[in-house]
C-alpha atoms as a PDB file:
ATOM      1  CA  MET A   1       0.040  -0.017  -0.013  1.00  0.00           C
ATOM      2  CA  SER A   2       1.551   3.329  -1.123  1.00  0.00           C
ATOM      3  CA  LEU A   3       1.906   6.444   0.819  1.00  0.00           C
ATOM      4  CA  THR A   4      -0.606   8.193  -1.474  1.00  0.00           C
ATOM      5  CA  THR A   5      -3.251   5.594  -0.699  1.00  0.00           C
ATOM      6  CA  LEU A   6      -2.610   5.961   3.008  1.00  0.00           C
ATOM      7  CA  THR A   7      -3.058   9.702   2.671  1.00  0.00           C
ATOM      8  CA  TYR A   8      -6.484   9.178   1.077  1.00  0.00           C
ATOM      9  CA  ILE A   9      -7.542   6.682   3.821  1.00  0.00           C
ATOM     10  CA  ALA A  10      -6.386   9.132   6.586  1.00  0.00           C
ATOM     11  CA  ALA A  11      -8.349  11.993   4.906  1.00  0.00           C
ATOM     12  CA  ASP A  12     -11.454   9.845   4.872  1.00  0.00           C
ATOM     13  CA  LEU A  13     -11.102   8.636   8.483  1.00  0.00           C
ATOM     14  CA  ILE A  14     -10.532  12.222   9.678  1.00  0.00           C
ATOM     15  CA  ALA A  15     -13.592  13.430   7.877  1.00  0.00           C
ATOM     16  CA  LEU A  16     -15.640  10.476   9.190  1.00  0.00           C
ATOM     17  CA  ALA A  17     -14.444  11.232  12.769  1.00  0.00           C
ATOM     18  CA  VAL A  18     -15.701  14.847  12.467  1.00  0.00           C
ATOM     19  CA  LEU A  19     -19.029  13.817  10.814  1.00  0.00           C
ATOM     20  CA  VAL A  20     -19.817  11.060  13.371  1.00  0.00           C
ATOM     21  CA  GLY A  21     -17.913  12.032  16.475  1.00  0.00           C
ATOM     22  CA  ALA A  22     -18.181  15.874  16.371  1.00  0.00           C
ATOM     23  CA  LEU A  23     -21.533  16.339  14.614  1.00  0.00           C
ATOM     24  CA  TYR A  24     -23.909  13.313  14.818  1.00  0.00           C
ATOM     25  CA  ALA A  25     -22.985  12.018  18.352  1.00  0.00           C
ATOM     26  CA  PRO A  26     -23.508  15.240  20.255  1.00  0.00           C
ATOM     27  CA  ARG A  27     -26.712  16.182  18.410  1.00  0.00           C
ATOM     28  CA  HIS A  28     -28.377  12.791  18.055  1.00  0.00           C
ATOM     29  CA  ALA A  29     -26.367  10.051  19.752  1.00  0.00           C
ATOM     30  CA  ARG A  30     -27.946   6.830  18.342  1.00  0.00           C
ATOM     31  CA  LYS A  31     -25.367   4.103  18.865  1.00  0.00           C
ATOM     32  CA  ASP A  32     -26.770   1.834  16.346  1.00  0.00           C
ATOM     33  CA  LEU A  33     -26.664   4.468  13.598  1.00  0.00           C
ATOM     34  CA  MET A  34     -23.154   5.500  14.526  1.00  0.00           C
ATOM     35  CA  ALA A  35     -22.028   1.951  13.935  1.00  0.00           C
ATOM     36  CA  ALA A  36     -23.918   1.959  10.607  1.00  0.00           C
ATOM     37  CA  TYR A  37     -22.260   5.100   9.474  1.00  0.00           C
ATOM     38  CA  ILE A  38     -18.793   3.956  10.357  1.00  0.00           C
ATOM     39  CA  GLY A  39     -19.402   0.517   8.770  1.00  0.00           C
ATOM     40  CA  VAL A  40     -20.813   1.876   5.544  1.00  0.00           C
ATOM     41  CA  ASN A  41     -18.011   4.385   5.223  1.00  0.00           C
ATOM     42  CA  VAL A  42     -15.138   1.960   5.894  1.00  0.00           C
ATOM     43  CA  GLY A  43     -16.730  -0.776   3.805  1.00  0.00           C
ATOM     44  CA  VAL A  44     -17.311   1.446   0.834  1.00  0.00           C
ATOM     45  CA  LEU A  45     -13.787   2.803   1.208  1.00  0.00           C
ATOM     46  CA  ALA A  46     -12.250  -0.630   1.230  1.00  0.00           C
ATOM     47  CA  VAL A  47     -14.306  -1.932  -1.729  1.00  0.00           C
ATOM     48  CA  THR A  48     -13.615   1.261  -3.752  1.00  0.00           C
ATOM     49  CA  LEU A  49      -9.877   1.094  -3.082  1.00  0.00           C
ATOM     50  CA  LEU A  50      -9.810  -2.560  -4.302  1.00  0.00           C
ATOM     51  CA  LEU A  51     -11.937  -1.900  -7.368  1.00  0.00           C
ATOM     52  CA  SER A  52      -9.874   1.174  -8.269  1.00  0.00           C
ATOM     53  CA  THR A  53      -6.853  -1.071  -8.879  1.00  0.00           C
ATOM     54  CA  ALA A  54      -8.644  -2.712 -11.892  1.00  0.00           C
ATOM     55  CA  SER A  55      -7.435  -1.626 -15.297  1.00  0.00           C
ATOM     56  CA  VAL A  56     -10.985  -1.561 -16.828  1.00  0.00           C
ATOM     57  CA  ALA A  57     -12.997   1.495 -16.008  1.00  0.00           C
ATOM     58  CA  ALA A  58     -16.277  -0.266 -16.751  1.00  0.00           C
ATOM     59  CA  GLY A  59     -15.423  -2.958 -14.186  1.00  0.00           C
ATOM     60  CA  LEU A  60     -15.065  -0.196 -11.571  1.00  0.00           C
ATOM     61  CA  GLY A  61     -18.357   1.352 -12.438  1.00  0.00           C
ATOM     62  CA  LEU A  62     -20.224  -1.965 -12.317  1.00  0.00           C
ATOM     63  CA  GLY A  63     -18.608  -2.811  -9.029  1.00  0.00           C
ATOM     64  CA  LEU A  64     -19.582   0.435  -7.477  1.00  0.00           C
ATOM     65  CA  PHE A  65     -23.150  -0.037  -8.675  1.00  0.00           C
ATOM     66  CA  GLY A  66     -23.243  -3.472  -7.111  1.00  0.00           C
ATOM     67  CA  VAL A  67     -21.901  -2.082  -3.776  1.00  0.00           C
ATOM     68  CA  LEU A  68     -24.500   0.682  -3.661  1.00  0.00           C
ATOM     69  CA  SER A  69     -27.301  -1.602  -4.699  1.00  0.00           C
ATOM     70  CA  ILE A  70     -26.902  -3.814  -1.635  1.00  0.00           C
ATOM     71  CA  ILE A  71     -27.213  -0.890   0.823  1.00  0.00           C
ATOM     72  CA  ARG A  72     -30.815  -0.780   1.999  1.00  0.00           C
ATOM     73  CA  LEU A  73     -32.579   1.513   4.403  1.00  0.00           C
ATOM     74  CA  ARG A  74     -35.586  -0.685   5.044  1.00  0.00           C
ATOM     75  CA  SER A  75     -34.607  -2.333   8.408  1.00  0.00           C
ATOM     76  CA  THR A  76     -35.893   0.525  10.504  1.00  0.00           C
ATOM     77  CA  GLU A  77     -37.579   3.895   9.789  1.00  0.00           C
ATOM     78  CA  LEU A  78     -35.020   6.666   9.528  1.00  0.00           C
ATOM     79  CA  ALA A  79     -35.507  10.364   9.841  1.00  0.00           C
ATOM     80  CA  GLN A  80     -34.441  12.551   7.021  1.00  0.00           C
ATOM     81  CA  HIS A  81     -31.446  13.975   8.890  1.00  0.00           C
ATOM     82  CA  GLU A  82     -30.301  10.417   9.604  1.00  0.00           C
ATOM     83  CA  VAL A  83     -30.555   9.558   5.918  1.00  0.00           C
ATOM     84  CA  ALA A  84     -28.410  12.590   5.202  1.00  0.00           C
ATOM     85  CA  TYR A  85     -25.753  11.463   7.534  1.00  0.00           C
ATOM     86  CA  PHE A  86     -25.893   8.018   5.999  1.00  0.00           C
ATOM     87  CA  PHE A  87     -25.226   9.275   2.520  1.00  0.00           C
ATOM     88  CA  ALA A  88     -22.611  11.712   3.794  1.00  0.00           C
ATOM     89  CA  ALA A  89     -20.724   8.744   5.260  1.00  0.00           C
ATOM     90  CA  LEU A  90     -21.129   6.831   2.018  1.00  0.00           C
ATOM     91  CA  ALA A  91     -19.889   9.847  -0.042  1.00  0.00           C
ATOM     92  CA  LEU A  92     -16.814  10.257   2.080  1.00  0.00           C
ATOM     93  CA  GLY A  93     -15.914   6.576   1.574  1.00  0.00           C
ATOM     94  CA  LEU A  94     -16.240   6.978  -2.274  1.00  0.00           C
ATOM     95  CA  LEU A  95     -14.191  10.178  -2.193  1.00  0.00           C
ATOM     96  CA  GLY A  96     -11.427   8.472  -0.267  1.00  0.00           C
ATOM     97  CA  GLY A  97     -11.477   5.366  -2.397  1.00  0.00           C
ATOM     98  CA  ILE A  98     -11.355   6.805  -5.906  1.00  0.00           C
ATOM     99  CA  GLN A  99      -7.856   8.258  -6.185  1.00  0.00           C
ATOM    100  CA  THR A 100      -8.233   9.951  -9.654  1.00  0.00           C
ATOM    101  CA  ALA A 101      -8.378  13.402  -8.172  1.00  0.00           C
ATOM    102  CA  PRO A 102      -5.616  15.297  -6.278  1.00  0.00           C
ATOM    103  CA  ILE A 103      -5.656  14.875  -2.538  1.00  0.00           C
ATOM    104  CA  GLY A 104      -6.159  18.518  -2.146  1.00  0.00           C
ATOM    105  CA  MET A 105      -9.330  18.462  -4.129  1.00  0.00           C
ATOM    106  CA  VAL A 106     -10.571  15.348  -2.402  1.00  0.00           C
ATOM    107  CA  ALA A 107      -9.938  16.854   1.004  1.00  0.00           C
ATOM    108  CA  ALA A 108     -11.829  20.019  -0.009  1.00  0.00           C
ATOM    109  CA  LEU A 109     -14.743  18.017  -1.195  1.00  0.00           C
ATOM    110  CA  MET A 110     -14.808  15.992   2.077  1.00  0.00           C
ATOM    111  CA  GLY A 111     -14.789  19.245   3.960  1.00  0.00           C
ATOM    112  CA  THR A 112     -17.670  20.486   1.952  1.00  0.00           C
ATOM    113  CA  VAL A 113     -19.704  17.408   2.630  1.00  0.00           C
ATOM    114  CA  VAL A 114     -19.063  17.720   6.391  1.00  0.00           C
ATOM    115  CA  ALA A 115     -19.704  21.500   6.441  1.00  0.00           C
ATOM    116  CA  ALA A 116     -22.982  20.979   4.694  1.00  0.00           C
ATOM    117  CA  LEU A 117     -24.152  18.625   7.391  1.00  0.00           C
ATOM    118  CA  TRP A 118     -22.866  20.970  10.065  1.00  0.00           C
ATOM    119  CA  VAL A 119     -24.915  23.824   8.679  1.00  0.00           C
ATOM    120  CA  GLY A 120     -27.988  21.863   7.552  1.00  0.00           C
ATOM    121  CA  ASP A 121     -28.370  19.935  10.937  1.00  0.00           C
ATOM    122  CA  HIS A 122     -27.374  22.803  13.192  1.00  0.00           C
ATOM    123  CA  PRO A 123     -29.710  23.153  16.250  1.00  0.00           C
ATOM    124  CA  ALA A 124     -29.985  26.903  15.734  1.00  0.00           C
ATOM    125  CA  LEU A 125     -31.285  26.471  12.161  1.00  0.00           C
ATOM    126  CA  MET A 126     -35.059  26.783  12.180  1.00  0.00           C
ATOM    127  CA  ARG A 127     -35.090  25.855  15.868  1.00  0.00           C
ATOM    128  CA  ARG A 128     -38.706  26.881  16.514  1.00  0.00           C
ATOM    129  CA  ASN A 129     -40.009  24.731  13.607  1.00  0.00           C
ATOM    130  CA  ARG A 130     -41.714  21.548  14.620  1.00  0.00           C
ATOM    131  CA  HIS A 131     -43.445  18.612  12.866  1.00  0.00           C
ATOM    132  CA  GLN A 132     -45.922  16.286  14.564  1.00  0.00           C
ATOM    133  CA  VAL A 133     -48.653  13.709  13.837  1.00  0.00           C
ATOM    134  CA  ILE A 134     -51.466  14.524  16.261  1.00  0.00           C
ATOM    135  CA  VAL A 135     -54.617  12.563  17.254  1.00  0.00           C
ATOM    136  CA  LEU A 136     -57.487  14.898  18.163  1.00  0.00           C
ATOM    137  CA  ASP A 137     -60.237  13.687  20.353  1.00  0.00           C
ATOM    138  CA  HIS A 138     -63.042  15.028  18.099  1.00  0.00           C
ATOM    139  CA  ALA A 139     -63.626  15.172  14.421  1.00  0.00           C
ATOM    140  CA  ILE A 140     -63.059  18.609  12.812  1.00  0.00           C
ATOM    141  CA  THR A 141     -64.289  18.844   9.229  1.00  0.00           C
ATOM    142  CA  ASN A 142     -63.634  22.618   8.757  1.00  0.00           C
ATOM    143  CA  GLU A 143     -60.026  23.371   7.915  1.00  0.00           C
ATOM    144  CA  THR A 144     -60.081  26.904   9.365  1.00  0.00           C
ATOM    145  CA  ALA A 145     -61.407  25.689  12.648  1.00  0.00           C
ATOM    146  CA  LEU A 146     -58.902  22.862  12.678  1.00  0.00           C
ATOM    147  CA  ILE A 147     -55.964  25.193  12.155  1.00  0.00           C
ATOM    148  CA  ALA A 148     -57.231  27.454  14.880  1.00  0.00           C
ATOM    149  CA  HIS A 149     -57.638  24.560  17.282  1.00  0.00           C
ATOM    150  CA  LEU A 150     -54.085  23.258  16.512  1.00  0.00           C
ATOM    151  CA  GLU A 151     -52.591  26.725  16.993  1.00  0.00           C
ATOM    152  CA  ARG A 152     -54.230  27.069  20.414  1.00  0.00           C
ATOM    153  CA  THR A 153     -53.146  23.523  21.366  1.00  0.00           C
ATOM    154  CA  LEU A 154     -49.602  23.728  20.183  1.00  0.00           C
ATOM    155  CA  GLY A 155     -48.890  27.432  20.903  1.00  0.00           C
ATOM    156  CA  GLY A 156     -47.454  28.189  17.446  1.00  0.00           C
ATOM    157  CA  GLN A 157     -48.263  29.215  13.911  1.00  0.00           C
ATOM    158  CA  VAL A 158     -49.423  26.358  11.670  1.00  0.00           C
ATOM    159  CA  ARG A 159     -47.507  26.291   8.392  1.00  0.00           C
ATOM    160  CA  SER A 160     -49.180  23.361   6.817  1.00  0.00           C
ATOM    161  CA  VAL A 161     -51.677  20.670   7.864  1.00  0.00           C
ATOM    162  CA  GLU A 162     -52.740  17.429   6.213  1.00  0.00           C
ATOM    163  CA  VAL A 163     -55.615  15.334   7.540  1.00  0.00           C
ATOM    164  CA  GLN A 164     -54.570  11.683   7.460  1.00  0.00           C
ATOM    165  CA  ARG A 165     -57.848  10.360   8.873  1.00  0.00           C
ATOM    166  CA  LEU A 166     -61.236  11.868   9.813  1.00  0.00           C
ATOM    167  CA  ASP A 167     -63.319   9.421  11.820  1.00  0.00           C
ATOM    168  CA  LEU A 168     -66.826  10.676  12.210  1.00  0.00           C
ATOM    169  CA  VAL A 169     -67.894   7.460  13.895  1.00  0.00           C
ATOM    170  CA  ASN A 170     -65.373   7.471  16.793  1.00  0.00           C
ATOM    171  CA  ASP A 171     -65.152  11.302  16.633  1.00  0.00           C
ATOM    172  CA  THR A 172     -61.330  11.584  16.081  1.00  0.00           C
ATOM    173  CA  THR A 173     -59.071  13.304  13.647  1.00  0.00           C
ATOM    174  CA  ILE A 174     -55.438  12.475  12.864  1.00  0.00           C
ATOM    175  CA  VAL A 175     -53.440  15.232  11.313  1.00  0.00           C
ATOM    176  CA  GLU A 176     -49.864  15.769  10.282  1.00  0.00           C
ATOM    177  CA  VAL A 177     -48.922  19.362  11.111  1.00  0.00           C
ATOM    178  CA  HIS A 178     -45.916  21.622  10.444  1.00  0.00           C
ATOM    179  CA  TYR A 179     -45.870  24.626  12.750  1.00  0.00           C
ATOM    180  CA  ARG A 180     -43.572  27.294  14.155  1.00  0.00           C
ATOM    181  CA  LEU A 181     -43.487  28.084  17.876  1.00  0.00           C
ATOM    182  CA  HIS A 182     -44.124  31.626  18.939  1.00  0.00           C
ATOM    183  CA  ARG A 183     -41.289  33.697  20.393  1.00  0.00           C
ATOM    184  CA  ARG A 184     -41.421  33.804  24.175  1.00  0.00           C
ATOM    185  CA  SER A 185     -42.555  37.098  25.553  1.00  0.00           C
ATOM    186  CA  ARG A 186     -40.183  38.787  27.897  1.00  0.00           C
ATOM    187  CA  LYS A 187     -43.020  39.543  30.172  1.00  0.00           C
ATOM    188  CA  ALA A 188     -44.166  35.881  30.288  1.00  0.00           C
ATOM    189  CA  LYS A 189     -44.070  34.324  33.835  1.00  0.00           C
ATOM    190  CA  PRO A 190     -42.052  31.180  34.431  1.00  0.00           C
ATOM    191  CA  PRO A 191     -44.064  27.963  35.059  1.00  0.00           C
ATOM    192  CA  ALA A 192     -43.278  28.012  38.806  1.00  0.00           C
ATOM    193  CA  ARG A 193     -44.710  31.555  39.112  1.00  0.00           C
ATOM    194  CA  LEU A 194     -47.783  30.512  37.158  1.00  0.00           C
ATOM    195  CA  GLU A 195     -48.364  27.550  39.399  1.00  0.00           C
ATOM    196  CA  ALA A 196     -48.076  29.715  42.473  1.00  0.00           C
ATOM    197  CA  ASP A 197     -50.550  32.317  41.133  1.00  0.00           C
ATOM    198  CA  ASN A 198     -53.070  29.582  40.276  1.00  0.00           C
ATOM    199  CA  ALA A 199     -52.689  28.133  43.705  1.00  0.00           C
ATOM    200  CA  GLN A 200     -53.453  31.500  45.347  1.00  0.00           C
ATOM    201  CA  GLN A 201     -56.581  31.924  43.261  1.00  0.00           C
END
C-alpha cells in the first residue's frame, strides 16, 4: 500500500471522525446508527480502493453499482437527517477510495460534505419549527377551525396541515402538522410563578 493511498485513507477517516464524532454524536447520539455510518464508510472505502486497482474502468463502475445496490434503508424507519448522515458517510468513503483526483481536491470535497451537514443539521437552524402527527379527540371537518384549534393547542403558527384520517364514527381526527413556535414574551411568567398564582386563586 503506497503512501498516497494511506493519505487518502487518513483523509477519509478524519472526515468520518468529524462527521460522526463531532456532529452526529452530540446532536443525536444513536449508537446503532453511529455503527452503521462507520461500517458503511469503511466498507465502501475498502471496496472502492480494491476496485480502483482494476485496469478496466467499466469494471469499476459496475462494481460500485453493485456495492450501492446492496445498501438498504428498510430495516428501520429513519428520519431525514439520519438519511443525510448515511449518504454523507457513503460519499466520504467513495471520495477516499477513488484516487483519480488530487488529494487537495478530495480533502476540499470531504470538507464541503461535512460542512454541509454541520450547517444543515445545526440546532440553531429553524429551531422553532416543529413537525408532529397529532390525534385529536374530536372530528373537525372545517379546515379553518382545525388550524385555529391546532394553533391554540400547540402554541404556534401552523404552516401546513394534512388530515390523515377523519373518523366521524369515533369522533377523532389524525393530522400531520408543520408549525412554528411563537417567540417567548419577555413579560411571560415562568411555570413555577404561574403555578403559584393559580394556587393562590
